[in-house]
Short mmCIF file of C-alpha atoms and ligand atoms in Angstrom, two decimals:
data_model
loop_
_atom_site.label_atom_id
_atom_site.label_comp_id
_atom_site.label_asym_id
_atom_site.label_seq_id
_atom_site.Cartn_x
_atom_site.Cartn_y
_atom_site.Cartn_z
CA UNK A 21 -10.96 -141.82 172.62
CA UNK A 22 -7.19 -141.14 172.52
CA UNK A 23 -6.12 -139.27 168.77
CA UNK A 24 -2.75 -137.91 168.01
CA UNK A 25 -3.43 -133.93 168.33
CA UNK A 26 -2.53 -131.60 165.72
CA UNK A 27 -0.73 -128.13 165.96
CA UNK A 28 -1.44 -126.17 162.54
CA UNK A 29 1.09 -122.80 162.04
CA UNK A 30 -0.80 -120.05 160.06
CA UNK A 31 1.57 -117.64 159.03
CA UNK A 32 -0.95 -114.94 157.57
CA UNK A 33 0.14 -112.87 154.84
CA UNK A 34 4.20 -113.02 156.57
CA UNK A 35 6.88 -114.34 155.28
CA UNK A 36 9.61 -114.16 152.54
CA UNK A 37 11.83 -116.55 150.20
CA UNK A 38 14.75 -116.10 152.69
CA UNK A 39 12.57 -115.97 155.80
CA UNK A 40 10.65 -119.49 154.90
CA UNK A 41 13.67 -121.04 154.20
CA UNK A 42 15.24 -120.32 157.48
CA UNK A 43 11.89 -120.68 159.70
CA UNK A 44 11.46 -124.67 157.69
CA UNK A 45 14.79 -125.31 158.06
CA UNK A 46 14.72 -124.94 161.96
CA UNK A 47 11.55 -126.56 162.32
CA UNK A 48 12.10 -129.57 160.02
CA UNK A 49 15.53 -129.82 162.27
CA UNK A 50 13.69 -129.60 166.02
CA UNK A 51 11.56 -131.83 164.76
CA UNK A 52 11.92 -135.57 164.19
CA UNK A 53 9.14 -137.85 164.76
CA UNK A 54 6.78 -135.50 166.90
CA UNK A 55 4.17 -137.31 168.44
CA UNK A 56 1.68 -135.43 167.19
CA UNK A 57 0.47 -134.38 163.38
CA UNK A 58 2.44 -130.52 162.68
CA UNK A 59 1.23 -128.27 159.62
CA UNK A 60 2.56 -125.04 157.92
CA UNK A 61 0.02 -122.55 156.31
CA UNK A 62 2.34 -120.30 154.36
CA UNK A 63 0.89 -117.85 152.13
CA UNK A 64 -0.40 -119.52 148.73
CA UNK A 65 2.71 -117.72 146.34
CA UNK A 66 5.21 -119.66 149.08
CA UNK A 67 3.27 -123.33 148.93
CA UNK A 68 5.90 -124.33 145.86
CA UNK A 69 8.76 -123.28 147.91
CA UNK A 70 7.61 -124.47 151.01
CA UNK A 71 6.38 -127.72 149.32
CA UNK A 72 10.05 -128.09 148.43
CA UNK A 73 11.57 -127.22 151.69
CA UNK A 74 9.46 -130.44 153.06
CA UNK A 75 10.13 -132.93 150.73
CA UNK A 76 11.84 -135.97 152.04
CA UNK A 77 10.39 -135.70 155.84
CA UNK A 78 7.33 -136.82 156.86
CA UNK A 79 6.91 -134.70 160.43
CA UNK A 80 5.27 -131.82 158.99
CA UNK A 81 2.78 -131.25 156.48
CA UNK A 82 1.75 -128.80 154.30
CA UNK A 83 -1.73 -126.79 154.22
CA UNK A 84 -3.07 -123.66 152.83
CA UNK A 85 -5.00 -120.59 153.99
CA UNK A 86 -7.82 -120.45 152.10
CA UNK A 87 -9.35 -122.39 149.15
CA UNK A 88 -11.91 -121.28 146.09
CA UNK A 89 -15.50 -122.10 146.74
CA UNK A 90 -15.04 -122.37 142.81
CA UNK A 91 -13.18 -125.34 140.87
CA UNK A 92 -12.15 -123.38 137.91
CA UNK A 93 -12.88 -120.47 135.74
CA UNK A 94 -13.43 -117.12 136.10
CA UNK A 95 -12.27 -116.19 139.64
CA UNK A 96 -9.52 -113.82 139.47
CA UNK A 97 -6.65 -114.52 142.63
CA UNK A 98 -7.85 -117.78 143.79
CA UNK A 99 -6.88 -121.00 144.15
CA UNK A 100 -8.71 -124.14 143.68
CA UNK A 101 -8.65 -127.17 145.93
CA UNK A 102 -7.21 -129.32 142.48
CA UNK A 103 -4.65 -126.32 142.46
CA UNK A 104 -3.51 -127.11 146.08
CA UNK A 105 -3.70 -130.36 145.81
CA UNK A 106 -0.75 -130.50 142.97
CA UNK A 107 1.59 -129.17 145.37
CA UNK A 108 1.16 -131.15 147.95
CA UNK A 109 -1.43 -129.56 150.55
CA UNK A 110 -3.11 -131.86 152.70
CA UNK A 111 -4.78 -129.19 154.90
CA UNK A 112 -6.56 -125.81 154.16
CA UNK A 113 -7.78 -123.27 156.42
CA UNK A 114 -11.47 -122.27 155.42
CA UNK A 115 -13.45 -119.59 157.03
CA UNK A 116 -10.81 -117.90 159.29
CA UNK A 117 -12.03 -114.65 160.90
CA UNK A 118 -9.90 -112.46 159.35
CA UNK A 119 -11.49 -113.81 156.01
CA UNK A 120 -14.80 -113.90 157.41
CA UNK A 121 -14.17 -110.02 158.56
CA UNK A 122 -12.00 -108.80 155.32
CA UNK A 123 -13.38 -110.91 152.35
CA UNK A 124 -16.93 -110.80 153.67
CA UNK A 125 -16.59 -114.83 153.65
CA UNK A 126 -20.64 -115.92 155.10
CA UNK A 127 -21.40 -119.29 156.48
CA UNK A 128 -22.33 -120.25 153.24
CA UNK A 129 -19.50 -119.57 151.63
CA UNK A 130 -17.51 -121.05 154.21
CA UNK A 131 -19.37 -124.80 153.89
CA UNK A 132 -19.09 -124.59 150.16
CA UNK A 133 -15.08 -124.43 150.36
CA UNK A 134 -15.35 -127.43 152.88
CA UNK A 135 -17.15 -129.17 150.25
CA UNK A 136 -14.57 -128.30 147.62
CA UNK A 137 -11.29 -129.23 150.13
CA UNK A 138 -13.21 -132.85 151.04
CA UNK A 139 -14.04 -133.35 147.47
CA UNK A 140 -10.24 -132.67 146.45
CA UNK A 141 -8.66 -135.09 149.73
CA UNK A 142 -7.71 -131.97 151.51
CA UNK A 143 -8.77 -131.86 155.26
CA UNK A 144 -10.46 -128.48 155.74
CA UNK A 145 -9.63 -126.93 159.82
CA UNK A 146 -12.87 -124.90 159.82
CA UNK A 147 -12.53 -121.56 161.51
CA UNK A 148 -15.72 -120.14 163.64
CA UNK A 149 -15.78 -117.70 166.79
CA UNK A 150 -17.39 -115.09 168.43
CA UNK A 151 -16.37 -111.67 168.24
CA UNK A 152 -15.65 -109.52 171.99
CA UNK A 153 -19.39 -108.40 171.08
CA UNK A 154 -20.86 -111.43 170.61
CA UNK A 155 -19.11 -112.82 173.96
CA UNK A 156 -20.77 -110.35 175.68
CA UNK A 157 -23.89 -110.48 174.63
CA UNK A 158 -24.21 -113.94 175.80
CA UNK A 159 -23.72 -115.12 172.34
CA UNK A 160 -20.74 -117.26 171.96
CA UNK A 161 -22.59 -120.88 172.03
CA UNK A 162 -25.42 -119.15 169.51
CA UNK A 163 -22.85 -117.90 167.11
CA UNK A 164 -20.37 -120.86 166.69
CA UNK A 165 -23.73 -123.33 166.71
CA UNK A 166 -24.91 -121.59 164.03
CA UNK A 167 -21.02 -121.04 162.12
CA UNK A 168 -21.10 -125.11 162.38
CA UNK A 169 -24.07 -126.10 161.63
CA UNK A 170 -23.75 -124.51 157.70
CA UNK A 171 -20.80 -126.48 157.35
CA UNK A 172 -22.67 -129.60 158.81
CA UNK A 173 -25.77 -129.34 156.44
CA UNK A 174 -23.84 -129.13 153.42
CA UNK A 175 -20.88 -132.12 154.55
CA UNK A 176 -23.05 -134.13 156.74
CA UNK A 177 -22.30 -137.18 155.06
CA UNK A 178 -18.22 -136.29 155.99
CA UNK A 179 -18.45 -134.44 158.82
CA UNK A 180 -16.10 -136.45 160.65
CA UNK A 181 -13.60 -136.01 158.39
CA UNK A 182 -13.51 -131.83 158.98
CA UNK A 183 -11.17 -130.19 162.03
CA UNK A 184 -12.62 -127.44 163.48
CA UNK A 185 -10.40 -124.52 165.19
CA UNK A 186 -12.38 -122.64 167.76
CA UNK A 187 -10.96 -119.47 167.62
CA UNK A 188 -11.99 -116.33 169.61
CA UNK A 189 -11.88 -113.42 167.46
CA UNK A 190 -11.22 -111.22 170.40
CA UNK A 191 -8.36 -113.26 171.40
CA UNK A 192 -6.23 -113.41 167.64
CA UNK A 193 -3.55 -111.76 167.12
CA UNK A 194 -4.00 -109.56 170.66
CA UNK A 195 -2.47 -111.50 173.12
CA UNK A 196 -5.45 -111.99 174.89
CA UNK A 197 -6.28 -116.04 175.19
CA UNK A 198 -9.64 -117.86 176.28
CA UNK A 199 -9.18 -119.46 179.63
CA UNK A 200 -8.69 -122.80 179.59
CA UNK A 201 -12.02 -122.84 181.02
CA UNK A 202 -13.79 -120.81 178.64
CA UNK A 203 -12.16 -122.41 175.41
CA UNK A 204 -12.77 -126.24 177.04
CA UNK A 205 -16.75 -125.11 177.15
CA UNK A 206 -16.71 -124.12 174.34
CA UNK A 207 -15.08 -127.07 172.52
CA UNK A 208 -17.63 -128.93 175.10
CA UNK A 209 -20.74 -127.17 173.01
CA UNK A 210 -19.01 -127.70 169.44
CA UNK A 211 -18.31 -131.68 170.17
CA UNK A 212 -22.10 -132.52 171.18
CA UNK A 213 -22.66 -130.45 168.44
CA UNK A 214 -20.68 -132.67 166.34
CA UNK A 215 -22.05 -135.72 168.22
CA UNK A 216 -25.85 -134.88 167.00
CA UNK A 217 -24.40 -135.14 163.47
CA UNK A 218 -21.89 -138.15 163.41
CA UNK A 219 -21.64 -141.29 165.26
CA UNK A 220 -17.91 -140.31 164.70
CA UNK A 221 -17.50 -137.23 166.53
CA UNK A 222 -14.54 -138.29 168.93
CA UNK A 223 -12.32 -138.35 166.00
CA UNK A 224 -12.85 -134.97 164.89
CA UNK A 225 -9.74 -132.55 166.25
CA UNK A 226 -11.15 -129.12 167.47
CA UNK A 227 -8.34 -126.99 167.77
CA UNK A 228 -7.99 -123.81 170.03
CA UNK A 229 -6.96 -120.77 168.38
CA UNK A 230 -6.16 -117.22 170.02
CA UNK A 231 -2.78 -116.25 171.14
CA UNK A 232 -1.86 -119.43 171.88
CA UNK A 233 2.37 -119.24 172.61
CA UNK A 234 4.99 -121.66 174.15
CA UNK A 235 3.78 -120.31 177.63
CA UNK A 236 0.30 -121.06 177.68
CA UNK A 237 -0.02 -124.05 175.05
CA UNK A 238 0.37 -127.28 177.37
CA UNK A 239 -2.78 -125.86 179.92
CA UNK A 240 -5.01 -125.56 176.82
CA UNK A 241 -3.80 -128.80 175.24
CA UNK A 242 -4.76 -130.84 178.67
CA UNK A 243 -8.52 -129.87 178.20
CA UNK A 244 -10.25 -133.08 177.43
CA UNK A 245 -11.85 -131.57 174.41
CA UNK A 246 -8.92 -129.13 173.06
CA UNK A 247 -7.54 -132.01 170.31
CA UNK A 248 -4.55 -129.01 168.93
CA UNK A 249 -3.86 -125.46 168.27
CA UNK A 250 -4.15 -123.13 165.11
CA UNK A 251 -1.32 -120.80 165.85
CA UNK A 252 -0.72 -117.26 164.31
CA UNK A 253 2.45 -114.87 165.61
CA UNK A 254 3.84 -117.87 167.65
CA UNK A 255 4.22 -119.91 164.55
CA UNK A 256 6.54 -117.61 162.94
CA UNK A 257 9.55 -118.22 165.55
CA UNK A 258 10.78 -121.47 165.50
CA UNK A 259 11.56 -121.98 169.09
CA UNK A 260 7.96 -121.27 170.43
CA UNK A 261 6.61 -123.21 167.36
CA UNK A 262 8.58 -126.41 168.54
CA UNK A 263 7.38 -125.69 172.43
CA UNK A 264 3.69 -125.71 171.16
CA UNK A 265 4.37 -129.19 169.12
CA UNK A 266 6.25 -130.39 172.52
CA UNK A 267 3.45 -129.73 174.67
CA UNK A 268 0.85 -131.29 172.19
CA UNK A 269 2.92 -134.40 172.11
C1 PEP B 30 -4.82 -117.27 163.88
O1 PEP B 30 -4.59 -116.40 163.07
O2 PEP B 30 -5.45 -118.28 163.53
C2 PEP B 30 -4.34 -117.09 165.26
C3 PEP B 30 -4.76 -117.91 166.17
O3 PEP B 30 -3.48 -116.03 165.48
P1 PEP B 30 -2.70 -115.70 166.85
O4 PEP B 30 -2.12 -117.01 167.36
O5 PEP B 30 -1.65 -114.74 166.44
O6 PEP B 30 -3.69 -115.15 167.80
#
C-alpha cells in the first residue's frame, strides 16, 4: 500500500530566535508542494515562534519533542498535549532515546504520553531502539518488540494512528547509520508486529532514524518498509534538510 512518506526534523535542544528564523525561512522557500508530509521539532520555548514562521503554508508542519504524560497540574517544566495543541502542533516526539537515557523515560511512561498526544489530535512518532549493547547481544528484535508492545497495550484501539521511528541508539548523533539492510529488518519485525495488532498496519509510517544525511537518505527511503526519516544534525542545515524531503518524495 502506497502512503505519502514523512521526513520529521528534530532539532534537539539547538537553535535560537535568529537561527529559526533563518533555517524556516529557507526551508519554507525550497519547499513548495513536497510530495511528501515535512515536520519541524524545535525546542518547546521556539513552538510560538516557529508556529508563526509557518503560518500561511501548508508544506510543513509543526511538532514537538516531547509531551507530559500529565494533562495539568503539578508538573514543573512540562508541557501538556492541550498546551501543544494551542499552538498548532500536529506531531510530538514521545520516547526518544535521549529521553529514554537522560529523563529515565520507561516504556510505561512512554505509552502513557501516546495516550495523552492521541487523546489531544496530535500524532505521536514513537521512538524505540537498541543500544550498541543490546545489538550485540542479539537483542535488537527483543528490545524494540518489547519498546512497542507497551505502547500497543495501552493504544490498541488507535494503534494505527501512531508513527513509529526506529532509531538505533548507536547510530544518533555519531555518524554511524544502520545499513539499509539492517534498518529494513528491522522495520520488517516492527510492521508484523504492528500487523498482529491492527488490521491497519500498512498505514502506519515507521521512520528510520540514525544519522540519516542528504547522502545516504534516498537508499534508506527505497526499503519497502522505511515509510520516512526522523532526522537530528542534518535537519539543522537547510540544504541537506531539503535533499532528505527530495529523496522521500
Ligand atoms: C535523532 O535525534 O532523532 C536523530 C536521528 O539524530 P541524528 O540524525 O543526528 O543521528
Amino acid at each position: 500500500m502506497s502512503k505519502k512518506k514523512l521526513i520529521a526534523g528534530n532539532w534537539k535542544m539547538n537553535g535560537s530566535l535568529a537561527a529559526n528564523q533563518t533555517l524556516v525561512q529557507a526551508l519554507v522557500q525550497g519547499l513548495r508542494e513536497p510530495d511528501c508530509d515535512v515536520v519541524v521539532c524545535p525546542p518547546a520555548v521556539y513552538l510560538q515562534q516557529v508556529q508563526q514562521l509557518l503560518a500561511g503554508q501548508t508544506a510543513i508542519g509543526l511538532g514537538a519533542q516531547d509531551v507530559s504524560q500529565h494533562d495539568n497540574g503539578a508538573f514543573t517544566g512540562d508541557a501538556s498535549a492541550a498546551m501543544l495543541k494551542d499552538f498548532g502542533v500536529r506531531y510530538a516526539i514521545v520516547g526518544h532515546s535521549e529521553r529514554r537515557q537522560h529523563q529515565g523515560e520507561t516504556d510505561v511512561h512512554v505509552a502513557i504520553k501516546v495516550k495523552r498526544a492521541l487523546a489531544a489530535g496530535i500524532t505521536p512518532i514513537v521512538c524505540v531502539g537498541e543500544t550498541l549493547r543490546e545489538r550485540e547481544e542479539g537483542m535488537t528484535e527483543f528490545i524494540v518488540k518489547r519498546q512497542l508492545s507497551a505502547v500497543i497495550h495501552l493504544n490498541g484501539h488507535c494503534i494505527s494512528e501512531i508513527v513509529v521511528a526506529y532509531e538505533p541508539v548507536w547510530a544518533i548523533g555519531t555518524g554511524k547509520t544502520a545499513t539499509p539492510e539492517q534498518a529494513q529488518a528491522v522495520h520488517a519485525v516492527l510492521r508484523a508486529q504492528l500487523k498482529a495488532a491492527t488490521d491497519q498496519a500498512d498505514r502506519v509510517r515507521i521512520l528510520y532514524g540514525g544519522s540519516m544525511n542528504a547522502t545516504n537518505a534516498a537508499e534508506l527511503l527505497r526499503q519497502p518498509d522505511i515509510d520516512g526519516g526522523l532526522i537530528g544534525g542534518a535537519a539543522l542545515k537547510a540544504p541537506d534538510f531539503l535533499t532528505i524531503v527530495a529523496a522521500a518524495a
